[in-house]
Each structure stands twice: as C-alpha cells, then as structure tokens.
PDB file of C-alpha atoms in Angstrom:
ATOM      1  CA  GLU A 165    -208.079 224.729-174.355  1.00 39.00           C
ATOM      2  CA  SER A 166    -206.584 225.921-171.296  1.00 40.00           C
ATOM      3  CA  LEU A 167    -204.679 229.279-170.286  1.00 40.00           C
ATOM      4  CA  MET A 168    -201.952 229.731-167.677  1.00 46.00           C
ATOM      5  CA  ALA A 169    -203.471 231.722-164.570  1.00 54.00           C
ATOM      6  CA  ILE A 170    -199.829 233.734-164.425  1.00 56.00           C
ATOM      7  CA  HIS A 171    -197.325 235.092-166.811  1.00 63.00           C
ATOM      8  CA  ALA A 172    -194.617 232.701-167.422  1.00 67.00           C
ATOM      9  CA  GLY A 173    -192.127 235.187-166.409  1.00 68.00           C
ATOM     10  CA  GLU A 174    -193.416 235.174-162.923  1.00 78.00           C
ATOM     11  CA  LEU A 175    -192.251 231.487-162.328  1.00 85.00           C
ATOM     12  CA  TYR A 176    -188.783 232.438-162.446  1.00 87.00           C
ATOM     13  CA  CYS A 177    -187.269 232.808-158.700  1.00 86.00           C
ATOM     14  CA  GLN A 178    -184.646 235.057-160.359  1.00 87.00           C
ATOM     15  CA  PRO A 179    -186.335 237.144-163.217  1.00 86.00           C
ATOM     16  CA  ALA A 180    -182.730 237.692-164.506  1.00 89.00           C
ATOM     17  CA  ASP A 181    -182.500 234.179-165.460  1.00 87.00           C
ATOM     18  CA  GLN A 182    -185.168 234.461-168.032  1.00 87.00           C
ATOM     19  CA  VAL A 183    -183.039 237.376-169.833  1.00 88.00           C
ATOM     20  CA  ARG A 184    -179.775 235.495-169.377  1.00 90.00           C
ATOM     21  CA  TRP A 185    -180.890 232.268-171.275  1.00 89.00           C
ATOM     22  CA  GLN A 186    -182.903 234.155-173.784  1.00 88.00           C
ATOM     23  CA  THR A 187    -179.807 236.557-174.542  1.00 89.00           C
ATOM     24  CA  LEU A 188    -177.738 233.084-174.887  1.00 89.00           C
ATOM     25  CA  ALA A 189    -180.137 231.772-177.240  1.00 88.00           C
ATOM     26  CA  GLU A 190    -180.267 234.954-179.269  1.00 88.00           C
ATOM     27  CA  ARG A 191    -176.512 235.107-179.568  1.00 90.00           C
ATOM     28  CA  ASP A 192    -175.870 231.382-180.032  1.00 89.00           C
ATOM     29  CA  GLY A 193    -179.074 230.068-181.483  1.00 88.00           C
ATOM     30  CA  VAL A 194    -178.900 227.577-178.744  1.00 90.00           C
ATOM     31  CA  VAL A 195    -178.837 227.360-174.897  1.00 90.00           C
ATOM     32  CA  ARG A 196    -177.604 223.954-173.256  1.00 91.00           C
ATOM     33  CA  GLN A 197    -177.682 222.936-169.624  1.00 90.00           C
ATOM     34  CA  PHE A 198    -178.839 226.079-168.267  1.00 91.00           C
ATOM     35  CA  GLU A 199    -180.009 225.779-164.770  1.00 89.00           C
ATOM     36  CA  ILE A 200    -183.187 227.651-163.856  1.00 90.00           C
ATOM     37  CA  ALA A 201    -184.907 227.673-160.266  1.00 90.00           C
ATOM     38  CA  PHE A 202    -188.828 228.154-160.589  1.00 88.00           C
ATOM     39  CA  ARG A 203    -191.489 228.683-158.023  1.00 88.00           C
ATOM     40  CA  ARG A 204    -194.359 226.389-157.880  1.00 84.00           C
ATOM     41  CA  ARG A 205    -197.768 227.475-157.117  1.00 81.00           C
ATOM     42  CA  ASP A 206    -197.488 226.058-153.322  1.00 83.00           C
ATOM     43  CA  GLY A 207    -194.413 228.106-152.918  1.00 83.00           C
ATOM     44  CA  SER A 208    -191.799 225.415-153.232  1.00 86.00           C
ATOM     45  CA  ILE A 209    -188.838 225.580-155.796  1.00 89.00           C
ATOM     46  CA  VAL A 210    -188.162 223.288-158.677  1.00 90.00           C
ATOM     47  CA  TRP A 211    -184.697 223.311-160.204  1.00 91.00           C
ATOM     48  CA  THR A 212    -184.820 222.644-163.903  1.00 90.00           C
ATOM     49  CA  ARG A 213    -182.098 222.332-166.832  1.00 92.00           C
ATOM     50  CA  ASN A 214    -183.062 224.214-169.923  1.00 91.00           C
ATOM     51  CA  ASN A 215    -182.117 223.210-173.215  1.00 91.00           C
ATOM     52  CA  ALA A 216    -183.722 225.155-175.996  1.00 90.00           C
ATOM     53  CA  ARG A 217    -183.122 226.736-179.399  1.00 90.00           C
ATOM     54  CA  ALA A 218    -184.315 230.033-181.069  1.00 90.00           C
ATOM     55  CA  ILE A 219    -186.783 229.398-184.203  1.00 90.00           C
ATOM     56  CA  ARG A 220    -186.294 232.212-186.548  1.00 90.00           C
ATOM     57  CA  ASP A 221    -187.865 233.262-189.850  1.00 88.00           C
ATOM     58  CA  LEU A 222    -186.300 233.835-192.995  1.00 87.00           C
ATOM     59  CA  HIS A 223    -185.142 237.195-191.681  1.00 86.00           C
ATOM     60  CA  GLY A 224    -183.370 235.865-188.766  1.00 87.00           C
ATOM     61  CA  ARG A 225    -185.951 237.197-186.567  1.00 89.00           C
ATOM     62  CA  THR A 226    -186.688 235.187-183.553  1.00 88.00           C
ATOM     63  CA  LEU A 227    -190.451 233.749-183.832  1.00 88.00           C
ATOM     64  CA  CYS A 228    -190.348 231.692-180.633  1.00 88.00           C
ATOM     65  CA  TYR A 229    -187.963 229.100-178.426  1.00 89.00           C
ATOM     66  CA  GLU A 230    -188.533 225.210-178.572  1.00 90.00           C
ATOM     67  CA  GLY A 231    -186.813 223.051-176.224  1.00 88.00           C
ATOM     68  CA  SER A 232    -187.025 220.919-172.955  1.00 88.00           C
ATOM     69  CA  LEU A 233    -186.868 221.518-169.160  1.00 88.00           C
ATOM     70  CA  GLU A 234    -185.441 218.456-167.097  1.00 90.00           C
ATOM     71  CA  ASP A 235    -186.309 218.614-163.347  1.00 91.00           C
ATOM     72  CA  VAL A 236    -183.005 218.373-161.594  1.00 92.00           C
ATOM     73  CA  THR A 237    -184.065 219.345-158.141  1.00 90.00           C
ATOM     74  CA  GLU A 238    -182.844 216.223-156.458  1.00 92.00           C
ATOM     75  CA  ARG A 239    -179.294 216.430-157.835  1.00 91.00           C
ATOM     76  CA  ARG A 240    -179.133 220.024-156.767  1.00 90.00           C
ATOM     77  CA  ARG A 241    -180.171 219.235-153.492  1.00 90.00           C
ATOM     78  CA  ALA A 242    -177.806 216.524-153.210  1.00 92.00           C
ATOM     79  CA  GLU A 243    -175.059 218.877-154.187  1.00 90.00           C
ATOM     80  CA  GLU A 244    -175.944 221.718-151.661  1.00 89.00           C
ATOM     81  CA  ALA A 245    -176.282 218.884-148.763  1.00 90.00           C
ATOM     82  CA  LEU A 246    -172.811 217.736-149.649  1.00 91.00           C
ATOM     83  CA  ALA A 247    -171.246 221.358-149.881  1.00 89.00           C
ATOM     84  CA  GLU A 248    -173.019 222.214-146.427  1.00 87.00           C
ATOM     85  CA  ARG A 249    -171.677 218.983-145.030  1.00 87.00           C
ATOM     86  CA  THR A 250    -168.087 219.859-146.267  1.00 89.00           C
ATOM     87  CA  ARG A 251    -168.245 222.910-144.846  1.00 84.00           C
ATOM     88  CA  LEU A 252    -169.348 221.547-141.361  1.00 81.00           C
ATOM     89  CA  LEU A 253    -166.663 219.200-141.556  1.00 85.00           C
ATOM     90  CA  GLU A 254    -164.058 221.876-142.366  1.00 86.00           C
ATOM     91  CA  ALA A 255    -165.368 224.124-139.649  1.00 80.00           C
ATOM     92  CA  VAL A 256    -165.257 221.425-137.116  1.00 80.00           C
ATOM     93  CA  ARG A 257    -161.655 220.582-138.142  1.00 84.00           C
ATOM     94  CA  THR A 258    -160.710 223.974-137.777  1.00 81.00           C
ATOM     95  CA  VAL A 259    -162.404 224.267-134.144  1.00 77.00           C
ATOM     96  CA  THR A 260    -160.629 221.104-133.210  1.00 80.00           C
ATOM     97  CA  ALA A 261    -157.154 222.474-134.330  1.00 83.00           C
ATOM     98  CA  GLU A 262    -157.971 225.494-132.192  1.00 77.00           C
ATOM     99  CA  ILE A 263    -159.043 223.532-129.201  1.00 76.00           C
ATOM    100  CA  THR A 264    -155.975 221.632-129.001  1.00 80.00           C
ATOM    101  CA  ARG A 265    -153.813 224.870-128.803  1.00 80.00           C
ATOM    102  CA  GLU A 266    -155.743 226.569-126.214  1.00 72.00           C
ATOM    103  CA  LEU A 267    -155.352 225.495-122.427  1.00 77.00           C
ATOM    104  CA  ASP A 268    -156.967 228.367-120.771  1.00 84.00           C
ATOM    105  CA  LEU A 269    -160.343 227.413-119.862  1.00 86.00           C
ATOM    106  CA  PRO A 270    -162.286 230.345-119.915  1.00 89.00           C
ATOM    107  CA  THR A 271    -160.773 231.363-123.228  1.00 88.00           C
ATOM    108  CA  LEU A 272    -161.293 227.752-124.383  1.00 87.00           C
ATOM    109  CA  LEU A 273    -165.005 227.788-123.508  1.00 89.00           C
ATOM    110  CA  SER A 274    -165.505 231.434-125.095  1.00 90.00           C
ATOM    111  CA  LEU A 275    -163.877 230.016-128.471  1.00 87.00           C
ATOM    112  CA  ILE A 276    -166.335 226.956-128.243  1.00 87.00           C
ATOM    113  CA  CYS A 277    -169.248 229.015-127.488  1.00 90.00           C
ATOM    114  CA  ASN A 278    -168.593 231.449-130.488  1.00 89.00           C
ATOM    115  CA  ARG A 279    -167.625 228.714-133.210  1.00 86.00           C
ATOM    116  CA  ALA A 280    -170.767 226.572-132.119  1.00 86.00           C
ATOM    117  CA  ALA A 281    -172.868 229.747-132.743  1.00 88.00           C
ATOM    118  CA  GLU A 282    -171.438 230.463-136.107  1.00 85.00           C
ATOM    119  CA  LEU A 283    -171.814 226.720-137.265  1.00 83.00           C
ATOM    120  CA  LEU A 284    -175.150 226.934-136.489  1.00 85.00           C
ATOM    121  CA  HIS A 285    -175.771 230.491-137.962  1.00 86.00           C
ATOM    122  CA  ALA A 286    -177.374 231.303-134.198  1.00 89.00           C
ATOM    123  CA  GLY A 287    -177.072 234.917-132.835  1.00 87.00           C
ATOM    124  CA  MET A 288    -176.786 233.701-129.202  1.00 91.00           C
ATOM    125  CA  GLY A 289    -175.187 231.005-127.124  1.00 92.00           C
ATOM    126  CA  VAL A 290    -174.249 229.864-123.732  1.00 93.00           C
ATOM    127  CA  ILE A 291    -171.948 227.069-122.212  1.00 94.00           C
ATOM    128  CA  TYR A 292    -172.879 225.966-118.761  1.00 94.00           C
ATOM    129  CA  LEU A 293    -170.721 223.773-116.440  1.00 94.00           C
ATOM    130  CA  TRP A 294    -171.823 221.780-113.720  1.00 93.00           C
ATOM    131  CA  ASP A 295    -171.224 222.935-110.315  1.00 93.00           C
ATOM    132  CA  GLU A 296    -171.278 220.030-108.130  1.00 90.00           C
ATOM    133  CA  ALA A 297    -171.215 222.056-104.768  1.00 90.00           C
ATOM    134  CA  GLY A 298    -174.376 224.000-105.786  1.00 87.00           C
ATOM    135  CA  SER A 299    -175.780 221.223-107.470  1.00 90.00           C
ATOM    136  CA  ARG A 300    -176.746 223.401-110.609  1.00 94.00           C
ATOM    137  CA  LEU A 301    -175.313 224.540-114.219  1.00 95.00           C
ATOM    138  CA  VAL A 302    -173.482 227.629-113.932  1.00 94.00           C
ATOM    139  CA  PRO A 303    -172.897 229.741-117.282  1.00 93.00           C
ATOM    140  CA  ARG A 304    -169.297 230.197-118.030  1.00 93.00           C
ATOM    141  CA  ALA A 305    -169.277 231.694-121.593  1.00 93.00           C
ATOM    142  CA  TRP A 306    -171.933 233.051-123.632  1.00 92.00           C
ATOM    143  CA  ARG A 307    -172.540 235.392-126.741  1.00 92.00           C
ATOM    144  CA  GLY A 308    -175.368 237.645-127.924  1.00 90.00           C
ATOM    145  CA  LEU A 309    -177.358 237.715-124.694  1.00 87.00           C
ATOM    146  CA  ASP A 310    -177.641 240.332-122.001  1.00 85.00           C
ATOM    147  CA  ASP A 311    -175.356 239.483-119.130  1.00 84.00           C
ATOM    148  CA  ARG A 312    -178.243 239.461-116.630  1.00 82.00           C
ATOM    149  CA  VAL A 313    -179.966 236.578-118.494  1.00 82.00           C
ATOM    150  CA  ALA A 314    -177.046 234.564-119.730  1.00 82.00           C
ATOM    151  CA  GLY A 315    -175.548 234.785-116.014  1.00 86.00           C
ATOM    152  CA  LEU A 316    -178.387 232.980-114.370  1.00 89.00           C
ATOM    153  CA  PRO A 317    -177.606 229.573-113.019  1.00 93.00           C
ATOM    154  CA  ILE A 318    -180.104 226.800-113.638  1.00 92.00           C
ATOM    155  CA  ARG A 319    -181.144 223.703-112.167  1.00 94.00           C
ATOM    156  CA  LEU A 320    -181.258 220.046-113.609  1.00 93.00           C
ATOM    157  CA  GLY A 321    -184.688 219.709-115.421  1.00 92.00           C
ATOM    158  CA  GLU A 322    -185.017 223.449-115.586  1.00 92.00           C
ATOM    159  CA  GLY A 323    -185.887 224.830-119.004  1.00 90.00           C
ATOM    160  CA  LEU A 324    -184.106 223.275-122.244  1.00 92.00           C
ATOM    161  CA  THR A 325    -180.723 223.540-120.669  1.00 92.00           C
ATOM    162  CA  GLY A 326    -181.434 221.827-117.493  1.00 93.00           C
ATOM    163  CA  LEU A 327    -183.674 219.039-119.352  1.00 94.00           C
ATOM    164  CA  VAL A 328    -180.811 218.322-121.577  1.00 95.00           C
ATOM    165  CA  ALA A 329    -178.164 218.239-118.946  1.00 94.00           C
ATOM    166  CA  GLU A 330    -180.393 215.798-116.814  1.00 94.00           C
ATOM    167  CA  ARG A 331    -181.377 213.550-119.679  1.00 93.00           C
ATOM    168  CA  ARG A 332    -177.611 213.754-121.160  1.00 93.00           C
ATOM    169  CA  LYS A 333    -179.263 213.767-124.566  1.00 94.00           C
ATOM    170  CA  GLY A 334    -179.506 216.838-127.168  1.00 93.00           C
ATOM    171  CA  MET A 335    -182.625 218.407-128.012  1.00 93.00           C
ATOM    172  CA  ALA A 336    -183.937 221.039-130.507  1.00 92.00           C
ATOM    173  CA  ILE A 337    -187.063 223.150-130.446  1.00 90.00           C
ATOM    174  CA  HIS A 338    -188.425 224.976-133.364  1.00 91.00           C
ATOM    175  CA  ASP A 339    -191.053 227.200-131.731  1.00 90.00           C
ATOM    176  CA  PHE A 340    -189.018 228.275-128.863  1.00 87.00           C
ATOM    177  CA  HIS A 341    -191.458 230.985-127.273  1.00 83.00           C
ATOM    178  CA  ARG A 342    -194.178 228.189-127.191  1.00 87.00           C
ATOM    179  CA  SER A 343    -192.288 225.484-126.075  1.00 88.00           C
ATOM    180  CA  PRO A 344    -192.861 224.308-122.297  1.00 88.00           C
ATOM    181  CA  TYR A 345    -189.195 223.513-122.367  1.00 87.00           C
ATOM    182  CA  ALA A 346    -188.384 227.491-122.807  1.00 86.00           C
ATOM    183  CA  HIS A 347    -187.004 229.147-119.674  1.00 85.00           C
ATOM    184  CA  PRO A 348    -188.780 232.180-118.870  1.00 85.00           C
ATOM    185  CA  ALA A 349    -186.055 234.514-118.629  1.00 83.00           C
ATOM    186  CA  TYR A 350    -184.967 233.853-122.086  1.00 83.00           C
ATOM    187  CA  VAL A 351    -188.555 234.028-123.678  1.00 82.00           C
ATOM    188  CA  GLU A 352    -189.008 237.227-122.146  1.00 81.00           C
ATOM    189  CA  SER A 353    -185.591 238.726-123.033  1.00 81.00           C
ATOM    190  CA  THR A 354    -184.793 237.141-126.230  1.00 83.00           C
ATOM    191  CA  GLY A 355    -186.296 237.212-129.898  1.00 79.00           C
ATOM    192  CA  ALA A 356    -185.241 233.608-130.284  1.00 84.00           C
ATOM    193  CA  HIS A 357    -187.227 231.377-132.739  1.00 87.00           C
ATOM    194  CA  ALA A 358    -185.600 228.218-132.215  1.00 91.00           C
ATOM    195  CA  ALA A 359    -183.206 226.718-129.879  1.00 91.00           C
ATOM    196  CA  ILE A 360    -180.762 223.602-129.696  1.00 92.00           C
ATOM    197  CA  ALA A 361    -178.913 222.103-126.738  1.00 93.00           C
ATOM    198  CA  GLU A 362    -176.257 219.426-126.379  1.00 92.00           C
ATOM    199  CA  PRO A 363    -174.699 217.858-123.243  1.00 93.00           C
ATOM    200  CA  LEU A 364    -170.982 218.320-123.127  1.00 86.00           C
ATOM    201  CA  LEU A 365    -169.563 215.141-121.681  1.00 82.00           C
ATOM    202  CA  TYR A 366    -166.158 214.200-120.800  1.00 71.00           C
TER     203      TYR A 366
END
C-alpha cells in the first residue's frame, strides 16, 4: 500500500479548478473535456483533460468520482506557441505599416525602439547608429533608461552592443550582470537580468 505525500488539492495550479469541475460533476453527473493544470513535484506544469462522473448512493449523495486524466501538455504548448507567433506576426505587420508612413528619422527610430521593447516585453531599449566620422556607435533613441547611461557612445567590440555591431550577428544574454559582454555602465545603473541585441543592417 502506498500513500500520497501531499493532499491531492495541492497539485492544482489553480485551486479553483478543483471546485469548478466538481461543481459541474455534481450538477450534471458528469464532466467532459475539462482541462486542468497540475504542478509536478519538480515544479513543472502538466496540462490534463479530465473526464469524470459522480458515483452516488441510493439517496443521490456523491460517494466518489471516477474517470480519467489525459495528458494534453504538448497540445497546449503547441497552441500557446502558435498564439504567440500569431501575436508577433500581427505586431510586426503593424510596426511595418507604421514605419512605411513615418519619414522623420528621429521619430522613426523612437517608434522602432518602443515597438521592439513591447514585442519582447522589455522595460529598456536603445537604438545606436554608426558614426563614420567618430568610428563609434551613437545612441539615437532609447526607452526606460537614464539619459546619462543611454547617451553613452560605444566603440566596436565594446559590450554586447559593440560586439553585435562588430560581428553583425544578433546575440542574447540570459544572465546579464555576470556576462563578460555586459557594459559596466549598464550593469551599474540597471536591474536588467537579460539582454538581446540585433544589428540593424540596410
């Protein structure tokens, strides 16, 4: 005989789900295709599809529930990925339409900076342009950063931005403060946990 180490109700990611499906089972006698998120012992989430019925005694009192749980985690992930891709494509379409209407460069750069940050759910963002005369990257638009920090010019190969500009290849950092590519000024003045940089080539 084995005993569960925790109460079944503690497995629900949303405790209200247990009440909801049991309420339906009490009302209708059965519940079909009811999707529930459970949390595994390792903390990961598994999505299940619940089909169950109430077992009642002669007086109509519920004795227990019987049924089955089907793992639908992969289907849910695929649906969520598709929804996110659709959101991004629609956002890109909207941004493209805005860009084609805007002719003023400072306004355009500010627009791109803001939209890119929104797409990535980022609180900060900077757009640099190459200054041929000074051989450096000069900030032209920024969001969510102190002007003294965002306004610093950067040399090729310096920090994440300078490295991406030099290599002409995008890069993402998931532990920004510990990365050797993080610019000291940004480490000292921001609470950024992650960063991404892309070269603007035209």
